Amino acid sequence: MSPTFSRRSALRLVGGAIAVAAAATSAGPAPLAHAESVSGAGPRVEGLIGRLTLDEKISLLHGATDPDSLGQAGYVPGVPRLGIPALRLADGPAGVRVTRHATALPAPVLLASAFDPALARRYGQVIGREGRALGQDVLLSPMVNLIRTPYAGRNFETFSEDPLLAGDLVAAEIRGIQGEGLIATVKHFALNNQEKDRQSVDVVVDEQTLHEVELRGFEAAVEAGTGAVMGAYNKVGGTYACENPMLLTDILRERWGFGGWVMTDWFAAHSTAAAITAGLDMEMPDGTYFGAALKSAVRSGSVPEAYVDRAVRRVLAVMDRFGLLDGSVPARPARDAKAGAAVALEVAKAGATLLRNEHRALPLTGAAARSVAVVGPTGSLPFVSGGGSAHVVPDHADSPLDAIRSRAGRGAHVSYSLGEDLFGKPVPASALSPALSTEGQGVAAGQTWTYEGTLTVADADEWTLVIHYSGERPKVLLDGEDLFPVAPGYGEYFSGGLVSAAPDGLSVRRRTLDLAKGAHKVEITAKGGTGGQLFRLRRITGATRAQDVAEAVAAARAAHSVVLFAFEDATEGLDRTTIALPGHQERLIEAVSAANPRTTVVLNTSSSTSMPWLRRTAAVLQMYYPGQEGASATAAVLFGDCDPGGRLTQSFAVDDAHHPVAGDPRRYPGLDGTEEYSEGIHVGYRWYDAEGVRPLFPFGHGLSYTSFAYDGLRVSRDHHGLRASFTVRNTGRRAGIEVAQVYVGPSPDLGLDQAVRVLGGYERLALRAGERRRITVRVASRTLSSWDARKHGWVLGTGRRTLWVGASSGDLRLSTAAEVRA
């Protein structure tokens, strides 16, 4: 980072922090002005507020226990005597999360890779219809926090590192969700860009960065009419987001004109008076602060009842808008599982991103399609979704191996090798004294089963001990240490979407440790509980890993081509510790690709991944978490039934030392409870451009099975900004997908920090072989503007500005300059 930029950023950072802190302390429980107290609600809502008792009002402002739960995340009881129905609130970034079956859509990051707002709207329509069909009223999605650090555990749940793309997609998805009658909730407002210390970290950000980078997606969601906003866990400028008046009132209400309600993330409330006066309307999932405490505050006069009325008004106004108060809401539809599956398949194929394809290794044709070795645990076990709020109970999820075998057809030979063991192999009875078979111990209901013995290790080695269990997790002590302690709070439930359950449904936990040669004391206690349980204890060692790799290498040598599936299992509540593949997968890829250079690696990962093995492979296909139709989509791309239509919505770093938050703990994960966005507006590809650092793969990158040429760039002005017109031609021999991208350079007339270039617009094109099409991409005046913290507003970047057109931020084919005038 240049010295000039560092000093400027530091000054903005301090100034921004002061502004945020001042705003956060300005609100108090003063009486509301009349205009504020009645804005945004019709006579029906005002009439209800006048008839509600204080207890009834408060009951609408916090979560409660659902007497007829469908396994959804939240419930708000209605007021039956006044015809106010209850609200059920379900998670749903990639499908409706209840205990019943729903369409498991691809992860939002895979949807975003299609660069297609129309597809995002159809994605939202599936969720909206299914949410209503499954008895839900509010969807706790979409998430639009930017991908700022590659370590963030929920990067797969959101869209992009680019504010423009994220804003376009979140707006389209919300329109799809709410067009079906389900209330959308954009989250997490704001700056919740990591899971590490998310419930306490204080985010310090300057005003320009806040508005230009993080808030653009939220503003787009408000413009699209989102019914609700979810506040974040973290602090912003020293004040928790869920009681931050700058966020909840100054920006959300007064600047953007938001008319819906604001709820907390689950257990993210920290106060009563400060929160409700700042603009929080609903506490979830219970009433710790907005239940009895709120009633007492009103009775004592510390919170004027007008604030309660304001919050109730906001909730009821949205309910009224969706027809929930007058009976005009349409009848709940039936689920259309077939239609949902069709969209899931379309999204998975559209977002499939081909990162590397040497010597046209893909698509698989001829001999390559008739002799295939499939390697890797997720080649056999479908990887549907990430962990946490994104988990969905799918209608089905086929194995990629089965899909590849089916597509290869009769006469083809498709073998399978595990390569990397996820669930372990039985501990040999001979290694335990007294002898014990740990493969299937049953414990009857009401009983307790115990074992005390010795595990003998023949040679010092790394062991991963794996417990599978159906009831209460058995307690396993090794040399007196509890191997599988219960994680505190909700951490116990955030253990991943793939690795936390065995193929037969048993819960799974693991522990990796180095064991010395010799005897180790083992103590096991398992309880049957009320229904009995089954458990097994397994292990993965250096010897078992070596055998798995050897079998994979042998299979690779015997086949013409290899499709190796690699994974990284991300989850809410837990950040990654590295962008490298977990476990020993890198060694597996190196061994297999050395045995057969015609190796394609399919990545089921959450975010950017380092690839020290890249040059040894023939192809790399990024499929993220592809949903229930992921196997079919992957096979379709591998065999060329469709073009890989995805492009990266985030830059891929070379390694852990070369990305925007690398080497600076103040940026990530924070120091002494504070995280500083000192990179300013230079997030993602903007940082790579500013610093001259070459990423492994740039933002917007993705290969096709054909090729494209660009020419004829012309730029014109209109009152909305600029219009870039150019021709794209398919120069190959087959139909394909191209995502044409327009980037715009800085203004010479602004004395503000600006990026080297920013995405100005894009268009997804499907072109037949030889087809050419002239397109026009609009660059909006907002994209041509910067936020001026001195004026607290947007200023147009006038003057002569460069525009580039190309296939990615690193593959710019055409350029010209245009004059921007006020």
Short mmCIF file of C-alpha atoms in Angstrom, two decimals, residues 332-739:
data_model
loop_
_atom_site.label_atom_id
_atom_site.label_comp_id
_atom_site.label_asym_id
_atom_site.label_seq_id
_atom_site.Cartn_x
_atom_site.Cartn_y
_atom_site.Cartn_z
CA ARG A 332 -51.06 -20.83 0.33
CA PRO A 333 -49.95 -22.64 -2.81
CA ALA A 334 -48.90 -26.25 -3.04
CA ARG A 335 -45.22 -26.98 -3.40
CA ASP A 336 -44.10 -27.47 -6.97
CA ALA A 337 -41.07 -29.67 -6.39
CA LYS A 338 -40.58 -30.29 -10.11
CA ALA A 339 -40.44 -26.59 -10.92
CA GLY A 340 -38.09 -25.96 -8.00
CA ALA A 341 -35.76 -28.71 -9.16
CA ALA A 342 -35.72 -27.27 -12.68
CA VAL A 343 -34.60 -23.87 -11.39
CA ALA A 344 -32.03 -25.50 -9.10
CA LEU A 345 -30.54 -27.32 -12.08
CA GLU A 346 -30.58 -24.20 -14.24
CA VAL A 347 -28.79 -22.15 -11.59
CA ALA A 348 -26.16 -24.83 -10.96
CA LYS A 349 -25.33 -25.05 -14.65
CA ALA A 350 -25.43 -21.28 -15.17
CA GLY A 351 -23.07 -20.64 -12.27
CA ALA A 352 -20.61 -23.47 -12.97
CA THR A 353 -17.27 -21.70 -13.38
CA LEU A 354 -14.45 -23.23 -15.41
CA LEU A 355 -11.21 -21.83 -14.04
CA ARG A 356 -8.67 -23.85 -16.06
CA ASN A 357 -8.91 -26.00 -19.18
CA GLU A 358 -5.55 -26.96 -20.67
CA HIS A 359 -5.44 -28.62 -24.08
CA ARG A 360 -9.25 -28.74 -24.10
CA ALA A 361 -9.34 -31.39 -21.41
CA LEU A 362 -13.02 -30.57 -21.02
CA PRO A 363 -15.58 -31.39 -22.14
CA LEU A 364 -15.06 -35.13 -21.79
CA THR A 365 -15.48 -36.71 -25.21
CA GLY A 366 -14.27 -39.82 -27.01
CA ALA A 367 -11.88 -41.96 -24.99
CA ALA A 368 -11.89 -39.40 -22.14
CA ALA A 369 -15.62 -39.95 -21.70
CA ARG A 370 -15.45 -43.75 -21.86
CA SER A 371 -12.75 -44.33 -19.24
CA VAL A 372 -13.06 -42.15 -16.13
CA ALA A 373 -11.75 -42.50 -12.60
CA VAL A 374 -13.79 -40.54 -10.06
CA VAL A 375 -11.85 -39.70 -6.90
CA GLY A 376 -12.75 -37.99 -3.65
CA PRO A 377 -15.42 -38.31 -0.95
CA THR A 378 -17.69 -35.69 -2.53
CA GLY A 379 -17.52 -37.61 -5.79
CA SER A 380 -19.68 -40.25 -4.13
CA LEU A 381 -21.41 -38.22 -1.42
CA PRO A 382 -23.48 -35.29 -2.72
CA PHE A 383 -22.41 -31.95 -1.28
CA VAL A 384 -25.66 -30.01 -1.20
CA SER A 385 -25.14 -26.98 1.01
CA GLY A 386 -23.00 -25.31 3.63
CA GLY A 387 -23.72 -25.50 7.34
CA GLY A 388 -25.81 -23.36 9.67
CA SER A 389 -28.76 -21.32 8.43
CA ALA A 390 -28.26 -22.51 4.86
CA HIS A 391 -29.07 -26.16 5.53
CA VAL A 392 -32.15 -27.46 3.69
CA VAL A 393 -33.84 -30.87 3.75
CA PRO A 394 -33.79 -31.63 0.01
CA ASP A 395 -36.30 -33.68 -1.93
CA HIS A 396 -33.34 -35.71 -3.16
CA ALA A 397 -29.64 -35.32 -3.86
CA ASP A 398 -27.96 -37.66 -6.28
CA SER A 399 -24.36 -38.80 -6.11
CA PRO A 400 -22.03 -37.19 -8.66
CA LEU A 401 -20.60 -40.65 -9.28
CA ASP A 402 -24.01 -41.96 -10.27
CA ALA A 403 -24.63 -38.94 -12.50
CA ILE A 404 -21.28 -39.40 -14.24
CA ARG A 405 -21.89 -43.10 -14.74
CA SER A 406 -25.34 -42.42 -16.14
CA ARG A 407 -24.05 -39.74 -18.49
CA ALA A 408 -21.07 -41.82 -19.63
CA GLY A 409 -23.53 -44.53 -20.63
CA ARG A 410 -23.22 -48.20 -21.38
CA GLY A 411 -19.83 -49.39 -22.49
CA ALA A 412 -18.01 -46.74 -20.45
CA HIS A 413 -15.91 -47.70 -17.46
CA VAL A 414 -16.25 -45.34 -14.50
CA SER A 415 -14.32 -46.38 -11.39
CA TYR A 416 -14.38 -44.81 -7.94
CA SER A 417 -11.76 -44.30 -5.22
CA LEU A 418 -12.24 -42.55 -1.89
CA GLY A 419 -8.87 -40.79 -1.82
CA GLU A 420 -9.59 -38.70 1.31
CA ASP A 421 -11.47 -40.33 4.17
CA LEU A 422 -14.10 -38.22 5.95
CA PHE A 423 -15.72 -40.73 8.26
CA GLY A 424 -12.93 -43.09 9.28
CA LYS A 425 -12.37 -46.80 9.38
CA PRO A 426 -13.05 -49.17 12.29
CA VAL A 427 -10.51 -49.21 15.09
CA PRO A 428 -9.01 -52.73 15.00
CA ALA A 429 -10.24 -54.76 17.95
CA SER A 430 -6.67 -55.91 18.47
CA ALA A 431 -5.57 -52.32 19.15
CA LEU A 432 -7.81 -52.16 22.19
CA SER A 433 -7.39 -54.05 25.43
CA PRO A 434 -9.70 -55.44 26.56
CA ALA A 435 -10.78 -56.19 23.00
CA LEU A 436 -13.69 -54.07 21.78
CA SER A 437 -15.57 -53.73 18.54
CA THR A 438 -16.26 -50.01 18.19
CA GLU A 439 -18.14 -50.33 14.92
CA GLY A 440 -21.70 -50.55 16.19
CA GLN A 441 -22.31 -50.25 19.91
CA GLY A 442 -25.96 -50.11 20.86
CA VAL A 443 -27.12 -48.61 24.14
CA ALA A 444 -30.66 -49.33 25.29
CA ALA A 445 -33.00 -46.61 26.43
CA GLY A 446 -32.36 -45.58 30.00
CA GLN A 447 -29.03 -47.42 30.10
CA THR A 448 -25.45 -46.22 30.37
CA TRP A 449 -22.63 -48.09 28.64
CA THR A 450 -19.02 -47.69 29.75
CA TYR A 451 -15.64 -48.92 28.67
CA GLU A 452 -12.18 -48.47 30.16
CA GLY A 453 -9.14 -49.87 28.43
CA THR A 454 -5.96 -49.22 26.50
CA LEU A 455 -5.34 -48.17 22.91
CA THR A 456 -1.96 -49.37 21.66
CA VAL A 457 -0.36 -47.30 18.89
CA ALA A 458 2.28 -49.20 16.93
CA ASP A 459 4.12 -46.10 15.65
CA ALA A 460 3.94 -42.38 16.37
CA ASP A 461 1.43 -40.94 13.92
CA GLU A 462 -1.29 -38.38 13.32
CA TRP A 463 -4.65 -39.86 14.27
CA THR A 464 -8.08 -38.49 13.56
CA LEU A 465 -10.61 -40.10 15.87
CA VAL A 466 -14.18 -39.92 14.58
CA ILE A 467 -17.30 -40.47 16.68
CA HIS A 468 -20.61 -41.38 15.00
CA TYR A 469 -23.69 -41.29 17.22
CA SER A 470 -27.47 -41.22 17.07
CA GLY A 471 -28.33 -39.77 20.49
CA GLU A 472 -26.49 -37.83 23.16
CA ARG A 473 -22.85 -37.65 22.14
CA PRO A 474 -20.79 -40.29 23.95
CA LYS A 475 -17.96 -38.99 26.12
CA VAL A 476 -14.57 -40.26 24.99
CA LEU A 477 -11.49 -39.59 27.12
CA LEU A 478 -8.03 -40.29 25.74
CA ASP A 479 -5.31 -40.07 28.36
CA GLY A 480 -7.81 -38.10 30.43
CA GLU A 481 -8.65 -35.54 27.74
CA ASP A 482 -12.23 -35.17 26.50
CA LEU A 483 -11.92 -35.58 22.73
CA PHE A 484 -15.38 -34.35 21.77
CA PRO A 485 -16.55 -31.69 24.24
CA VAL A 486 -19.84 -29.95 23.55
CA ALA A 487 -19.19 -26.53 22.01
CA PRO A 488 -20.59 -23.59 23.98
CA GLY A 489 -23.83 -21.93 22.91
CA TYR A 490 -24.87 -22.21 19.30
CA GLY A 491 -21.36 -23.24 18.32
CA GLU A 492 -22.42 -26.83 18.84
CA TYR A 493 -24.83 -26.54 15.91
CA PHE A 494 -22.42 -24.85 13.52
CA SER A 495 -20.23 -27.77 12.55
CA GLY A 496 -20.53 -27.84 8.78
CA GLY A 497 -23.01 -28.96 6.17
CA LEU A 498 -21.19 -32.09 5.01
CA VAL A 499 -18.78 -33.41 7.60
CA SER A 500 -21.16 -33.31 10.57
CA ALA A 501 -23.35 -36.22 9.42
CA ALA A 502 -22.44 -39.69 8.18
CA PRO A 503 -24.10 -41.08 5.03
CA ASP A 504 -26.46 -43.14 7.22
CA GLY A 505 -27.56 -40.04 9.16
CA LEU A 506 -25.56 -40.44 12.36
CA SER A 507 -24.05 -37.26 13.76
CA VAL A 508 -20.30 -36.98 13.45
CA ARG A 509 -17.52 -35.18 15.30
CA ARG A 510 -13.75 -35.54 14.85
CA ARG A 511 -10.54 -34.77 16.65
CA THR A 512 -7.06 -34.83 15.12
CA LEU A 513 -4.01 -35.24 17.32
CA ASP A 514 -0.50 -36.66 17.26
CA LEU A 515 -0.26 -39.91 19.18
CA ALA A 516 3.00 -41.22 20.52
CA LYS A 517 3.95 -44.86 20.13
CA GLY A 518 2.71 -47.03 22.98
CA ALA A 519 -0.31 -47.37 25.23
CA HIS A 520 -2.99 -44.71 25.71
CA LYS A 521 -5.80 -44.88 28.24
CA VAL A 522 -9.31 -44.87 26.74
CA GLU A 523 -12.56 -44.24 28.64
CA ILE A 524 -15.95 -44.21 26.93
CA THR A 525 -19.34 -43.38 28.43
CA ALA A 526 -22.47 -43.60 26.28
CA LYS A 527 -26.04 -42.99 27.42
CA GLY A 528 -29.12 -44.50 25.83
CA GLY A 529 -31.40 -41.61 26.75
CA THR A 530 -35.13 -42.04 26.20
CA GLY A 531 -34.92 -43.81 22.85
CA GLY A 532 -31.65 -45.69 22.93
CA GLN A 533 -28.77 -44.97 20.63
CA LEU A 534 -26.12 -46.39 18.33
CA PHE A 535 -22.56 -45.15 18.17
CA ARG A 536 -19.27 -46.11 16.60
CA LEU A 537 -15.70 -44.93 17.07
CA ARG A 538 -13.46 -44.83 14.01
CA ARG A 539 -10.02 -43.60 13.09
CA ILE A 540 -7.98 -42.16 10.23
CA THR A 541 -4.21 -42.59 10.47
CA GLY A 542 -1.18 -42.08 8.29
CA ALA A 543 -1.37 -45.71 7.25
CA THR A 544 -5.05 -45.58 6.27
CA ARG A 545 -4.49 -42.30 4.39
CA ALA A 546 -1.57 -43.80 2.48
CA GLN A 547 -3.72 -46.75 1.46
CA ASP A 548 -6.56 -44.49 0.28
CA VAL A 549 -4.17 -42.40 -1.82
CA ALA A 550 -2.50 -45.50 -3.27
CA GLU A 551 -5.87 -46.85 -4.39
CA ALA A 552 -6.75 -43.50 -5.98
CA VAL A 553 -3.41 -43.37 -7.82
CA ALA A 554 -3.91 -46.90 -9.13
CA ALA A 555 -7.37 -46.01 -10.39
CA ALA A 556 -6.04 -42.84 -12.03
CA ARG A 557 -3.35 -44.77 -13.87
CA ALA A 558 -5.86 -47.29 -15.13
CA ALA A 559 -8.24 -44.65 -16.54
CA HIS A 560 -7.97 -42.30 -19.49
CA SER A 561 -9.19 -39.31 -17.50
CA VAL A 562 -9.77 -38.43 -13.86
CA VAL A 563 -12.44 -36.31 -12.19
CA LEU A 564 -11.27 -35.54 -8.67
CA PHE A 565 -13.75 -33.90 -6.31
CA ALA A 566 -12.26 -31.66 -3.60
CA PHE A 567 -14.20 -29.93 -0.84
CA GLU A 568 -14.11 -27.35 1.91
CA ASP A 569 -17.00 -27.41 4.37
CA ALA A 570 -17.93 -23.91 5.52
CA THR A 571 -20.57 -22.99 8.05
CA GLU A 572 -22.17 -20.11 9.84
CA GLY A 573 -20.50 -19.31 13.14
CA LEU A 574 -17.00 -20.39 12.11
CA ASP A 575 -14.43 -18.77 9.84
CA ARG A 576 -11.89 -20.66 7.79
CA THR A 577 -8.30 -20.62 9.03
CA THR A 578 -6.73 -20.90 5.57
CA ILE A 579 -7.75 -20.71 1.92
CA ALA A 580 -5.96 -24.00 1.30
CA LEU A 581 -8.04 -27.15 0.95
CA PRO A 582 -8.55 -28.85 4.32
CA GLY A 583 -7.10 -32.15 5.37
CA HIS A 584 -4.66 -33.87 3.05
CA GLN A 585 -6.44 -33.08 -0.19
CA GLU A 586 -3.56 -31.13 -1.69
CA ARG A 587 -1.33 -34.21 -1.43
CA LEU A 588 -4.08 -36.32 -2.96
CA ILE A 589 -4.41 -33.97 -5.95
CA GLU A 590 -0.64 -33.92 -6.45
CA ALA A 591 -0.38 -37.70 -6.33
CA VAL A 592 -3.32 -38.32 -8.65
CA SER A 593 -2.39 -35.64 -11.19
CA ALA A 594 1.19 -36.96 -11.23
CA ALA A 595 -0.20 -40.40 -12.07
CA ASN A 596 -2.59 -39.00 -14.72
CA PRO A 597 -2.11 -35.46 -16.08
CA ARG A 598 -5.63 -35.59 -17.57
CA THR A 599 -7.06 -34.79 -14.13
CA THR A 600 -9.98 -32.41 -13.70
CA VAL A 601 -10.52 -31.05 -10.18
CA VAL A 602 -14.11 -30.20 -9.25
CA LEU A 603 -14.22 -27.81 -6.30
CA ASN A 604 -17.11 -27.91 -3.84
CA THR A 605 -15.80 -25.02 -1.77
CA SER A 606 -17.34 -21.94 -0.19
CA SER A 607 -15.04 -19.18 -1.37
CA SER A 608 -11.65 -18.53 -2.94
CA THR A 609 -9.20 -21.41 -2.74
CA SER A 610 -5.42 -21.52 -3.15
CA MET A 611 -4.15 -24.05 -5.68
CA PRO A 612 -0.43 -24.86 -5.40
CA TRP A 613 -1.28 -27.94 -7.44
CA LEU A 614 -2.94 -25.98 -10.28
CA ARG A 615 -0.34 -26.40 -13.03
CA ARG A 616 -0.29 -30.17 -12.58
CA THR A 617 -3.97 -30.47 -13.43
CA ALA A 618 -5.72 -30.38 -16.79
CA ALA A 619 -8.85 -28.53 -15.68
CA VAL A 620 -10.49 -26.97 -12.63
CA LEU A 621 -14.25 -26.56 -12.34
CA GLN A 622 -15.64 -24.45 -9.48
CA MET A 623 -19.08 -25.70 -8.41
CA TYR A 624 -19.27 -24.24 -4.87
CA TYR A 625 -22.25 -25.84 -3.04
CA PRO A 626 -24.49 -26.77 -5.97
CA GLY A 627 -27.74 -27.80 -4.26
CA GLN A 628 -29.84 -30.88 -4.80
CA GLU A 629 -29.30 -30.94 -8.57
CA GLY A 630 -25.56 -30.45 -8.29
CA ALA A 631 -24.66 -33.93 -9.52
CA SER A 632 -26.64 -33.55 -12.73
CA ALA A 633 -25.32 -30.05 -13.33
CA THR A 634 -21.72 -31.12 -12.75
CA ALA A 635 -22.06 -34.04 -15.15
CA ALA A 636 -23.70 -31.81 -17.76
CA VAL A 637 -20.77 -29.39 -17.68
CA LEU A 638 -18.10 -32.12 -17.60
CA PHE A 639 -19.50 -33.84 -20.67
CA GLY A 640 -20.28 -30.62 -22.54
CA ASP A 641 -24.06 -30.84 -22.51
CA CYS A 642 -23.97 -27.17 -21.54
CA ASP A 643 -21.35 -24.46 -21.51
CA PRO A 644 -19.90 -23.54 -18.11
CA GLY A 645 -21.75 -20.26 -17.67
CA GLY A 646 -20.26 -18.90 -14.44
CA ARG A 647 -17.75 -16.16 -13.73
CA LEU A 648 -15.99 -15.43 -10.45
CA THR A 649 -17.74 -12.89 -8.25
CA GLN A 650 -14.67 -12.74 -6.03
CA SER A 651 -10.94 -12.66 -6.67
CA PHE A 652 -9.05 -15.87 -5.92
CA ALA A 653 -5.80 -15.26 -4.04
CA VAL A 654 -2.59 -17.15 -4.75
CA ASP A 655 -2.12 -17.99 -1.08
CA ASP A 656 -2.78 -16.79 2.47
CA ALA A 657 -0.16 -14.05 2.20
CA HIS A 658 -1.53 -12.23 -0.84
CA HIS A 659 -5.05 -10.89 -0.39
CA PRO A 660 -6.61 -7.67 0.95
CA VAL A 661 -6.61 -8.59 4.65
CA ALA A 662 -3.43 -10.68 4.70
CA GLY A 663 -0.75 -9.80 7.23
CA ASP A 664 -2.75 -7.13 9.05
CA PRO A 665 -4.64 -8.46 12.08
CA ARG A 666 -6.32 -5.08 12.49
CA ARG A 667 -8.11 -5.74 9.21
CA TYR A 668 -8.80 -9.35 10.06
CA PRO A 669 -9.74 -10.77 12.50
CA GLY A 670 -9.23 -7.59 14.54
CA LEU A 671 -7.08 -6.60 17.51
CA ASP A 672 -8.33 -6.02 21.04
CA GLY A 673 -11.90 -6.43 19.89
CA THR A 674 -11.65 -3.89 17.06
CA GLU A 675 -11.59 -4.57 13.33
CA GLU A 676 -10.48 -1.76 11.01
CA TYR A 677 -11.51 -1.50 7.37
CA SER A 678 -8.27 0.36 6.68
CA GLU A 679 -8.21 -0.85 3.06
CA GLY A 680 -10.99 1.67 2.55
CA ILE A 681 -12.86 1.39 -0.72
CA HIS A 682 -10.24 -1.00 -2.10
CA VAL A 683 -12.08 -4.25 -1.48
CA GLY A 684 -11.56 -7.34 -3.62
CA TYR A 685 -10.25 -6.76 -7.13
CA ARG A 686 -9.84 -3.05 -6.38
CA TRP A 687 -7.12 -3.92 -3.86
CA TYR A 688 -5.30 -6.17 -6.32
CA ASP A 689 -5.32 -3.35 -8.88
CA ALA A 690 -4.20 -0.71 -6.38
CA GLU A 691 -1.40 -2.80 -4.97
CA GLY A 692 -0.25 -4.38 -8.20
CA VAL A 693 -0.74 -7.87 -6.77
CA ARG A 694 -1.63 -10.60 -9.24
CA PRO A 695 -4.44 -12.89 -8.05
CA LEU A 696 -4.58 -16.55 -8.88
CA PHE A 697 -7.80 -15.82 -10.80
CA PRO A 698 -9.26 -12.32 -11.22
CA PHE A 699 -12.77 -11.14 -10.52
CA GLY A 700 -15.04 -11.97 -13.46
CA HIS A 701 -12.86 -14.84 -14.69
CA GLY A 702 -14.41 -17.93 -16.19
CA LEU A 703 -13.73 -19.99 -19.30
CA SER A 704 -16.10 -21.21 -21.99
CA TYR A 705 -15.89 -24.20 -24.31
CA THR A 706 -15.80 -21.69 -27.16
CA SER A 707 -14.08 -18.31 -27.67
CA PHE A 708 -15.23 -14.72 -28.05
CA ALA A 709 -13.98 -11.53 -29.64
CA TYR A 710 -14.87 -7.91 -28.86
CA ASP A 711 -14.82 -4.88 -31.14
CA GLY A 712 -16.46 -1.57 -32.01
CA LEU A 713 -16.54 0.11 -28.59
CA ARG A 714 -18.47 3.40 -28.59
CA VAL A 715 -19.48 5.44 -25.56
CA SER A 716 -22.27 7.99 -25.34
CA ARG A 717 -23.73 10.10 -22.54
CA ASP A 718 -27.27 10.34 -21.25
CA HIS A 719 -28.84 11.90 -18.18
CA HIS A 720 -28.46 8.60 -16.30
CA GLY A 721 -24.71 8.23 -16.93
CA LEU A 722 -22.84 6.56 -19.77
CA ARG A 723 -23.77 3.97 -22.37
CA ALA A 724 -21.07 1.65 -23.68
CA SER A 725 -21.93 -0.08 -26.98
CA PHE A 726 -19.80 -2.84 -28.50
CA THR A 727 -19.99 -6.08 -30.45
CA VAL A 728 -19.32 -9.56 -29.06
CA ARG A 729 -18.72 -12.41 -31.50
CA ASN A 730 -18.55 -16.16 -30.85
CA THR A 731 -15.41 -17.15 -32.74
CA GLY A 732 -15.59 -20.85 -31.90
CA ARG A 733 -17.38 -23.87 -33.30
CA ARG A 734 -20.06 -24.33 -30.65
CA ALA A 735 -22.62 -22.27 -28.78
CA GLY A 736 -21.45 -20.71 -25.55
CA ILE A 737 -21.95 -18.22 -22.75
CA GLU A 738 -20.01 -15.00 -22.34
CA VAL A 739 -20.33 -12.40 -19.59
#
